[in-house]
Short mmCIF file of C-alpha atoms in Angstrom, two decimals:
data_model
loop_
_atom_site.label_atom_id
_atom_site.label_comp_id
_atom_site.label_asym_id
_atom_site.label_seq_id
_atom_site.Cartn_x
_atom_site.Cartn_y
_atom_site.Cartn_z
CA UNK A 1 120.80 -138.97 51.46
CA UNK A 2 121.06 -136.61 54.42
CA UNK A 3 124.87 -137.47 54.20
CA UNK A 4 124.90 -136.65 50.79
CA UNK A 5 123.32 -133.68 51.20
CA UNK A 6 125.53 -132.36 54.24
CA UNK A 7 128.99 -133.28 52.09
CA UNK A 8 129.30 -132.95 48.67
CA UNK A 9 125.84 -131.52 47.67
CA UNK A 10 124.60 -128.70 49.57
CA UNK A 11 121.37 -128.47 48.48
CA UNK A 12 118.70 -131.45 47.14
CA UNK A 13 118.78 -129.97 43.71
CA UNK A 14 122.35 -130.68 43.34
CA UNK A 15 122.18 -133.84 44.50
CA UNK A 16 119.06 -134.83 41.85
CA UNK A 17 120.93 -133.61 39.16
CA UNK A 18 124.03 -135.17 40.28
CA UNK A 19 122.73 -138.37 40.59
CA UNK A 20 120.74 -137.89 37.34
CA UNK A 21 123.94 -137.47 35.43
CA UNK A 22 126.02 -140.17 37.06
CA UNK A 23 123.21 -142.32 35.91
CA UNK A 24 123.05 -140.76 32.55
CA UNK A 25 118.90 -140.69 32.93
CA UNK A 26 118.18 -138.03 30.44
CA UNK A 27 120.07 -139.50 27.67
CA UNK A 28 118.82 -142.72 28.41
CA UNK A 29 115.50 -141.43 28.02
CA UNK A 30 115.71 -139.57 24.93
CA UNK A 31 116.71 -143.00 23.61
CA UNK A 32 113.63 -144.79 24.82
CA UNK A 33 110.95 -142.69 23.62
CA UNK A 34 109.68 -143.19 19.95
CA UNK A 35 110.14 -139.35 18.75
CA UNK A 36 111.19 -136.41 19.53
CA UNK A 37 108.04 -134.98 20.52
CA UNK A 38 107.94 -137.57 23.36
CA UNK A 39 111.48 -137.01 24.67
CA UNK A 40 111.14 -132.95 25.31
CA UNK A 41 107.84 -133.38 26.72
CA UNK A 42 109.94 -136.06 29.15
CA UNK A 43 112.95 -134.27 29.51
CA UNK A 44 110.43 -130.81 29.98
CA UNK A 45 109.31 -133.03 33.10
CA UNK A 46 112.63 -134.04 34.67
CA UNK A 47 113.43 -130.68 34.79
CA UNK A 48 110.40 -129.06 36.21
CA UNK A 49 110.87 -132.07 38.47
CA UNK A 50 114.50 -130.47 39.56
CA UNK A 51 113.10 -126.65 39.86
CA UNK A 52 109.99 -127.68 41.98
CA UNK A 53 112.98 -129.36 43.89
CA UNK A 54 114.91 -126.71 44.13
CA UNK A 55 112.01 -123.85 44.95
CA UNK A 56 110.60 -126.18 48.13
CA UNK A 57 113.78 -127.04 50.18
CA UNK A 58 113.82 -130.33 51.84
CA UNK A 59 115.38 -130.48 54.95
CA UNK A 60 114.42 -134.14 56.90
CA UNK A 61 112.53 -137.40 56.07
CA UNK A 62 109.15 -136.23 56.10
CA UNK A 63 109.07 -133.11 54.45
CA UNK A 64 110.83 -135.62 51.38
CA UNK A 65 107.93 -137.68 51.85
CA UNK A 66 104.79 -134.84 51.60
CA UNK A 67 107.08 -133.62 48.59
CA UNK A 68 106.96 -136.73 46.96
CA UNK A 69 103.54 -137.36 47.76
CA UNK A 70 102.50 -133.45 46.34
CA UNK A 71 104.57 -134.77 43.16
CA UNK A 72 102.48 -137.71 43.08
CA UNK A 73 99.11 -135.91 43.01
CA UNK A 74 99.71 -133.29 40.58
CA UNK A 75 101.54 -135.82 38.31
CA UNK A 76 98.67 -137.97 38.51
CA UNK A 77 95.92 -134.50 37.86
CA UNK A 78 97.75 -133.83 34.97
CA UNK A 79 97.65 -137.23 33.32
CA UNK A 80 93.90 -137.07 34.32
CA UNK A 81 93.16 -133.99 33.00
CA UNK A 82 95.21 -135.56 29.17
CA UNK A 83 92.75 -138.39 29.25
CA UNK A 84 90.06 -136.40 29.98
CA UNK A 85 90.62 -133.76 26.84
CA UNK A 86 90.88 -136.96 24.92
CA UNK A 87 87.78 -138.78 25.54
CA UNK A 88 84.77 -138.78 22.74
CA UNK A 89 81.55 -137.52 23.85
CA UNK A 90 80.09 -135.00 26.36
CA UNK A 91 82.22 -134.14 29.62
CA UNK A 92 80.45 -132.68 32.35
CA UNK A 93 82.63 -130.24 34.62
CA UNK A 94 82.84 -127.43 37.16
CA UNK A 95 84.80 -124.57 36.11
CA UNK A 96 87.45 -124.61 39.03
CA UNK A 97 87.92 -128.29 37.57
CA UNK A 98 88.25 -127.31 33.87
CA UNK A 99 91.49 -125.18 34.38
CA UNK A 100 93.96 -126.60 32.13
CA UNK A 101 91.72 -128.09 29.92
CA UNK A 102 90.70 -127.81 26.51
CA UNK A 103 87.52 -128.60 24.51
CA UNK A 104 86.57 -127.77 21.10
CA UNK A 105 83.18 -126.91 21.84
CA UNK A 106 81.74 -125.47 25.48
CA UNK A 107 78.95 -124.69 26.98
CA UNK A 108 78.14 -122.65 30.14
CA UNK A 109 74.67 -122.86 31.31
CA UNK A 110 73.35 -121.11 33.77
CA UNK A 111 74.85 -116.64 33.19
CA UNK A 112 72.01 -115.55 35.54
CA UNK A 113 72.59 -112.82 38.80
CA UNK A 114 73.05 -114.60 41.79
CA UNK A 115 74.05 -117.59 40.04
CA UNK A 116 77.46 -116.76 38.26
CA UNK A 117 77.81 -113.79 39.78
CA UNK A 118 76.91 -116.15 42.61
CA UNK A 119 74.31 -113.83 45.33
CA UNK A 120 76.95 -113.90 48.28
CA UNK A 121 79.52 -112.33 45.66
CA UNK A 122 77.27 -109.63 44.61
CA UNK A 123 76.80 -109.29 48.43
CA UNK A 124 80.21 -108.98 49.77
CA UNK A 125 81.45 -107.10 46.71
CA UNK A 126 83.94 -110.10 45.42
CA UNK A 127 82.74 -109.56 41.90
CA UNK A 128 85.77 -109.91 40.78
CA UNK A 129 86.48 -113.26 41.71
CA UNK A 130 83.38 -114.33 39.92
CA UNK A 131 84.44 -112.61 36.60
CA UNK A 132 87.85 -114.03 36.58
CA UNK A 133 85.64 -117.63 37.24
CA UNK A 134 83.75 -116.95 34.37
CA UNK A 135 86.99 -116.18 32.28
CA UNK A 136 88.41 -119.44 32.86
CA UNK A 137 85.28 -120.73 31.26
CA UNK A 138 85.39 -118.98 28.55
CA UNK A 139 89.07 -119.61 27.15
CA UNK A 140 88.55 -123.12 27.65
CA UNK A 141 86.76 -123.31 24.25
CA UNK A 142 89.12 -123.61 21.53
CA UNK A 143 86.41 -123.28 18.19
CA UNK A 144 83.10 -122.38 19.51
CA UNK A 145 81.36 -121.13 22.68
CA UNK A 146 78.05 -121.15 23.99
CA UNK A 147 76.51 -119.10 26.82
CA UNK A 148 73.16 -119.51 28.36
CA UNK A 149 70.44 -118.08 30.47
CA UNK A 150 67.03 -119.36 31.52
CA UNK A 151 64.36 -116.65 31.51
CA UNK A 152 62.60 -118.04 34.83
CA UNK A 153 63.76 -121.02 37.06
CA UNK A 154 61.80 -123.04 39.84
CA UNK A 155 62.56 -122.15 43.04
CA UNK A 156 61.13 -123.72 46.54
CA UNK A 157 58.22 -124.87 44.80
CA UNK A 158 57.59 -121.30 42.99
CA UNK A 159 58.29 -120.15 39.17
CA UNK A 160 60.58 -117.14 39.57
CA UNK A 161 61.55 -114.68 37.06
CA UNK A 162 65.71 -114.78 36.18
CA UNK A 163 68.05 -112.12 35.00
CA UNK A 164 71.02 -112.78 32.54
CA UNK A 165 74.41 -112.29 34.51
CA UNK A 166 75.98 -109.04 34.28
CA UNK A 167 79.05 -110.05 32.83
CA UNK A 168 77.17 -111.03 29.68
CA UNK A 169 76.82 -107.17 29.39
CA UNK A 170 80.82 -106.65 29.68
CA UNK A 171 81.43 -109.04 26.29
CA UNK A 172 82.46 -107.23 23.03
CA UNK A 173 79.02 -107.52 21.12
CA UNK A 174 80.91 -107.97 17.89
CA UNK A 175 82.23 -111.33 19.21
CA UNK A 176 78.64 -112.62 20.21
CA UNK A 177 75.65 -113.88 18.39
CA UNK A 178 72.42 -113.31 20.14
CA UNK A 179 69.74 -115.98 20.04
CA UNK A 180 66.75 -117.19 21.94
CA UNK A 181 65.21 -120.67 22.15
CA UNK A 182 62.44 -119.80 19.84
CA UNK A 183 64.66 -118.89 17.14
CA UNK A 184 66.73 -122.43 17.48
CA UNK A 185 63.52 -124.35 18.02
CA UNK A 186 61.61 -122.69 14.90
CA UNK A 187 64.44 -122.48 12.70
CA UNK A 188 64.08 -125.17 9.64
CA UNK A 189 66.18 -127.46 9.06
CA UNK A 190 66.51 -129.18 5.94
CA UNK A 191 66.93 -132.96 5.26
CA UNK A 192 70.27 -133.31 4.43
CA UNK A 193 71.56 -131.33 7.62
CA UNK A 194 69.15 -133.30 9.76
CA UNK A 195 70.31 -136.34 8.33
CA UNK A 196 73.95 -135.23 8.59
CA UNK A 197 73.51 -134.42 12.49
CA UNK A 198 72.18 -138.21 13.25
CA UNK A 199 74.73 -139.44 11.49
CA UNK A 200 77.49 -137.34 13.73
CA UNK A 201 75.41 -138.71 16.38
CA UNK A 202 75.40 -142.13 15.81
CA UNK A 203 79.04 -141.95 15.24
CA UNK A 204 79.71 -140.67 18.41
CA UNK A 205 77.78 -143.14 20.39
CA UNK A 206 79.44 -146.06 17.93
CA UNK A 207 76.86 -146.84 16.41
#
């Protein structure tokens, strides 16, 4: 390939696509995927395939091989991160981890100072960082979003008193309803809803 590379194709972008069209790859598969859905999200691939190609130069053996290898990895994320958004049930994640992903409902325990904004932020001023964190949270919910604070928390043995985060402060009140666990835990609930919630649950545990 270095031979290739040093004649007729200059760079290792040319050379993909060349070799992708002598081969007649993307036509072929257009034809093998069942609709057309399937074939742009394919043919989407090849090509982001050619510009990561062409944006990271390869210039010897082994920086081919930690380029494949990067490919590799972040092909494989991705397809991880599809399965994951398609599972049934209750999916347990960090935030860093749950960029990309999508889940109808969300829930983000834990909006207390020195927790998320995490104490060494507030410290060293990198507030910032911390809110943009807490953004990526937020948009991962696509119909409903719940945030939540604990009034005290046990600490070293001792019951310490907890503020909510500060960023709760900085959302537009007309997009958030206020509640406490009182209200949840006294509010009735009549038969038919509490018979229509085991029933959702039983469902999703296949029963």
């Amino acid at each position: 390939w270095q031979d290739a590379m040093a004649g007729e194709y200059p760079t290792m972008s040319e050379m993909a696509m060349a070799m992708l069209e002598s081969i007649e790859y993307l036509p072929w598969l257009r034809r093998a995927c069942k609709d057309e859905e399937e074939a742009m999200k394919r043919d989407n691939g090849v090509r982001e395939l050619l510009e990561s190609i062409r944006l990271r130069p390869v210039r010897d053996e082994t920086e081919l091989i930690d380029f494949l290898g990067t490919v590799c990895l972040d092909d494989e994320r991705d397809s991880g991160k599809d399965e994951l958004e398609k599972q049934q049930g209750v999916t347990l994640i960090t935030l860093h981890a749950s960029k990309g992903l999508e889940f109808p409902h969300v829930y983000l325990p834990g909006l207390e100072e020195g927790i998320l904004p995490h104490k060494r932020s507030i410290e060293e001023g990198t507030l910032p960082e911390e809110r943009r964190l807490l953004y990526v949270g937020i948009t991962r919910a696509r119909e409903r979003l719940t945030l939540t604070w604990c009034a005290a928390r046990t600490k070293w043995g001792d019951r310490l008193p907890s503020q909510g985060s500060s960023f709760l402060r900085e959302l537009d009140p007309q997009c958030v309803q206020r509640t406490t666990w009182n209200e949840i835990r006294n509010r009735p609930v009549s038969l038919d809803e509490a018979k229509s919630r085991f029933s959702a649950m039983r469902q999703m545990l296949g029963g």
